[in-house]
PDB file of C-alpha atoms in Angstrom:
ATOM      1  CA  MET T   1     -25.454 -24.795 -37.414  1.00 43.00           C
ATOM      2  CA  VAL T   2     -27.721 -26.411 -39.997  1.00 43.00           C
ATOM      3  CA  ALA T   3     -31.485 -26.281 -39.497  1.00 44.00           C
ATOM      4  CA  GLU T   4     -32.992 -29.756 -39.466  1.00 48.00           C
ATOM      5  CA  THR T   5     -35.807 -29.527 -41.970  1.00 50.00           C
ATOM      6  CA  ALA T   6     -36.684 -32.868 -43.514  1.00 48.00           C
ATOM      7  CA  ALA T   7     -38.034 -33.802 -46.917  1.00 49.00           C
ATOM      8  CA  VAL T   8     -40.783 -36.350 -47.445  1.00 47.00           C
ATOM      9  CA  ASP T   9     -38.204 -39.082 -48.021  1.00 63.00           C
ATOM     10  CA  GLY T  10     -36.590 -38.144 -44.704  1.00 78.00           C
ATOM     11  CA  THR T  11     -33.633 -36.258 -46.196  1.00 89.00           C
ATOM     12  CA  THR T  12     -32.597 -33.418 -43.914  1.00 94.00           C
ATOM     13  CA  THR T  13     -30.712 -30.284 -44.896  1.00 95.00           C
ATOM     14  CA  GLU T  14     -27.689 -31.703 -43.083  1.00 96.00           C
ATOM     15  CA  GLU T  15     -27.882 -34.917 -45.144  1.00 96.00           C
ATOM     16  CA  ALA T  16     -28.317 -32.954 -48.375  1.00 96.00           C
ATOM     17  CA  LEU T  17     -25.257 -30.887 -47.424  1.00 97.00           C
ATOM     18  CA  ALA T  18     -23.280 -34.088 -46.810  1.00 97.00           C
ATOM     19  CA  GLU T  19     -24.304 -35.434 -50.233  1.00 97.00           C
ATOM     20  CA  LEU T  20     -23.391 -32.150 -51.925  1.00 97.00           C
ATOM     21  CA  THR T  21     -20.058 -32.156 -50.109  1.00 97.00           C
ATOM     22  CA  ARG T  22     -19.380 -35.677 -51.406  1.00 96.00           C
ATOM     23  CA  ILE T  23     -20.290 -34.676 -54.982  1.00 97.00           C
ATOM     24  CA  LEU T  24     -18.267 -31.464 -54.855  1.00 97.00           C
ATOM     25  CA  THR T  25     -15.261 -33.220 -53.315  1.00 95.00           C
ATOM     26  CA  GLU T  26     -15.252 -35.684 -56.238  1.00 94.00           C
ATOM     27  CA  ILE T  27     -15.394 -32.815 -58.736  1.00 94.00           C
ATOM     28  CA  LEU T  28     -12.653 -30.861 -56.955  1.00 95.00           C
ATOM     29  CA  ASP T  29     -10.479 -33.974 -56.702  1.00 92.00           C
ATOM     30  CA  GLY T  30     -10.667 -34.150 -60.495  1.00 90.00           C
ATOM     31  CA  TYR T  31      -8.982 -30.743 -60.568  1.00 89.00           C
ATOM     32  CA  GLY T  32      -6.356 -31.833 -58.070  1.00 87.00           C
ATOM     33  CA  LEU T  33      -7.937 -29.786 -55.282  1.00 85.00           C
ATOM     34  CA  ASP T  34      -8.375 -31.791 -52.135  1.00 80.00           C
ATOM     35  CA  GLY T  35      -8.996 -30.751 -48.563  1.00 82.00           C
ATOM     36  CA  VAL T  36     -11.292 -27.860 -49.507  1.00 88.00           C
ATOM     37  CA  GLU T  37     -13.725 -27.052 -46.706  1.00 93.00           C
ATOM     38  CA  ILE T  38     -17.349 -27.017 -47.847  1.00 96.00           C
ATOM     39  CA  THR T  39     -19.999 -25.446 -45.616  1.00 97.00           C
ATOM     40  CA  MET T  40     -23.494 -23.996 -46.003  1.00 97.00           C
ATOM     41  CA  THR T  41     -21.953 -20.594 -46.816  1.00 97.00           C
ATOM     42  CA  THR T  42     -19.404 -21.835 -49.364  1.00 97.00           C
ATOM     43  CA  VAL T  43     -19.941 -20.035 -52.685  1.00 96.00           C
ATOM     44  CA  PHE T  44     -19.653 -22.218 -55.787  1.00 94.00           C
ATOM     45  CA  HIS T  45     -17.966 -19.581 -57.941  1.00 93.00           C
ATOM     46  CA  ASP T  46     -15.879 -17.549 -55.492  1.00 94.00           C
ATOM     47  CA  ASP T  47     -14.822 -20.199 -52.971  1.00 94.00           C
ATOM     48  CA  LEU T  48     -14.711 -23.334 -55.121  1.00 94.00           C
ATOM     49  CA  GLU T  49     -13.971 -21.624 -58.456  1.00 92.00           C
ATOM     50  CA  LEU T  50     -16.464 -23.891 -60.199  1.00 91.00           C
ATOM     51  CA  GLU T  51     -17.783 -23.063 -63.648  1.00 88.00           C
ATOM     52  CA  SER T  52     -21.196 -23.657 -65.205  1.00 86.00           C
ATOM     53  CA  VAL T  53     -20.097 -27.021 -66.621  1.00 91.00           C
ATOM     54  CA  ASP T  54     -19.389 -28.134 -63.058  1.00 94.00           C
ATOM     55  CA  LEU T  55     -22.920 -27.164 -62.037  1.00 93.00           C
ATOM     56  CA  VAL T  56     -24.196 -29.379 -64.852  1.00 94.00           C
ATOM     57  CA  THR T  57     -22.238 -32.246 -63.306  1.00 96.00           C
ATOM     58  CA  VAL T  58     -23.657 -31.431 -59.863  1.00 97.00           C
ATOM     59  CA  GLY T  59     -27.165 -31.408 -61.349  1.00 96.00           C
ATOM     60  CA  ALA T  60     -26.657 -34.786 -63.005  1.00 96.00           C
ATOM     61  CA  ARG T  61     -25.338 -36.320 -59.785  1.00 96.00           C
ATOM     62  CA  LEU T  62     -28.235 -34.898 -57.767  1.00 97.00           C
ATOM     63  CA  ALA T  63     -30.712 -36.339 -60.284  1.00 95.00           C
ATOM     64  CA  GLU T  64     -28.979 -39.737 -60.035  1.00 95.00           C
ATOM     65  CA  ARG T  65     -29.170 -39.635 -56.250  1.00 94.00           C
ATOM     66  CA  TYR T  66     -32.618 -38.125 -55.681  1.00 94.00           C
ATOM     67  CA  GLY T  67     -34.481 -38.510 -58.971  1.00 94.00           C
ATOM     68  CA  LYS T  68     -35.859 -36.084 -61.501  1.00 92.00           C
ATOM     69  CA  GLN T  69     -37.779 -34.032 -58.922  1.00 93.00           C
ATOM     70  CA  VAL T  70     -34.439 -32.418 -57.985  1.00 96.00           C
ATOM     71  CA  ASN T  71     -34.024 -30.451 -61.210  1.00 96.00           C
ATOM     72  CA  LEU T  72     -31.027 -28.160 -60.797  1.00 96.00           C
ATOM     73  CA  ALA T  73     -31.278 -26.795 -64.348  1.00 95.00           C
ATOM     74  CA  ALA T  74     -34.849 -25.577 -63.753  1.00 96.00           C
ATOM     75  CA  TYR T  75     -33.837 -24.099 -60.384  1.00 96.00           C
ATOM     76  CA  LEU T  76     -30.936 -22.176 -61.906  1.00 95.00           C
ATOM     77  CA  ALA T  77     -33.011 -21.030 -64.888  1.00 95.00           C
ATOM     78  CA  GLU T  78     -35.223 -19.071 -62.480  1.00 95.00           C
ATOM     79  CA  LYS T  79     -32.253 -17.135 -61.105  1.00 95.00           C
ATOM     80  CA  GLU T  80     -30.499 -14.023 -62.356  1.00 96.00           C
ATOM     81  CA  LEU T  81     -26.858 -14.418 -63.407  1.00 93.00           C
ATOM     82  CA  THR T  82     -25.636 -12.617 -60.280  1.00 95.00           C
ATOM     83  CA  GLU T  83     -27.641 -15.054 -58.135  1.00 95.00           C
ATOM     84  CA  VAL T  84     -26.080 -18.054 -59.893  1.00 93.00           C
ATOM     85  CA  ILE T  85     -22.603 -16.585 -59.463  1.00 93.00           C
ATOM     86  CA  GLY T  86     -23.265 -16.005 -55.745  1.00 95.00           C
ATOM     87  CA  LEU T  87     -24.972 -19.369 -55.168  1.00 96.00           C
ATOM     88  CA  GLN T  88     -24.056 -20.940 -51.841  1.00 97.00           C
ATOM     89  CA  VAL T  89     -23.905 -24.657 -51.147  1.00 97.00           C
ATOM     90  CA  GLY T  90     -26.480 -24.185 -48.387  1.00 97.00           C
ATOM     91  CA  GLU T  91     -28.978 -22.721 -50.833  1.00 97.00           C
ATOM     92  CA  LEU T  92     -28.614 -25.830 -52.951  1.00 97.00           C
ATOM     93  CA  ALA T  93     -29.012 -28.098 -49.910  1.00 97.00           C
ATOM     94  CA  ASP T  94     -32.226 -26.266 -49.035  1.00 97.00           C
ATOM     95  CA  PHE T  95     -33.385 -26.614 -52.651  1.00 97.00           C
ATOM     96  CA  VAL T  96     -32.834 -30.397 -52.545  1.00 97.00           C
ATOM     97  CA  VAL T  97     -34.927 -30.765 -49.388  1.00 96.00           C
ATOM     98  CA  ALA T  98     -37.670 -28.447 -50.707  1.00 95.00           C
ATOM     99  CA  SER T  99     -37.780 -30.339 -54.017  1.00 95.00           C
ATOM    100  CA  LEU T 100     -38.120 -33.671 -52.260  1.00 94.00           C
ATOM    101  CA  ARG T 101     -40.779 -32.272 -49.938  1.00 90.00           C
ATOM    102  CA  GLY T 102     -42.676 -30.821 -52.918  1.00 86.00           C
ATOM    103  CA  SER T 103     -42.624 -34.109 -54.771  1.00 65.00           C
ATOM    104  CA  ALA T 104     -44.906 -35.735 -52.189  1.00 50.00           C
ATOM    105  CA  GLY T 105     -48.014 -34.463 -53.930  1.00 43.00           C
ATOM    106  CA  GLU T 106     -46.774 -35.780 -57.268  1.00 46.00           C
ATOM    107  CA  GLN T 107     -46.343 -39.393 -56.157  1.00 38.00           C
TER     108      GLN T 107
END
């Protein structure tokens, strides 16, 4: 079950997960992988076999959707390599909501 925390713009963790699922499905379709289940606990590297270049694509799509306040590159730069390798989709959904919530004071 996904906790329903909401960002300032109203985006919930569930909605951020849905957007990430859409983005990841498009990327995976490009590799000929369809029907992959994506949940909060799905691991980018182990479960989806995505590489760093794919995370760049995810970051660009998130920035297009939510704006520059959702800066995936800065988020990943703060993590150790083992944390990036073990990154779960749910962590990224939470990051999106937290970034949007944090941007309220900047507007």
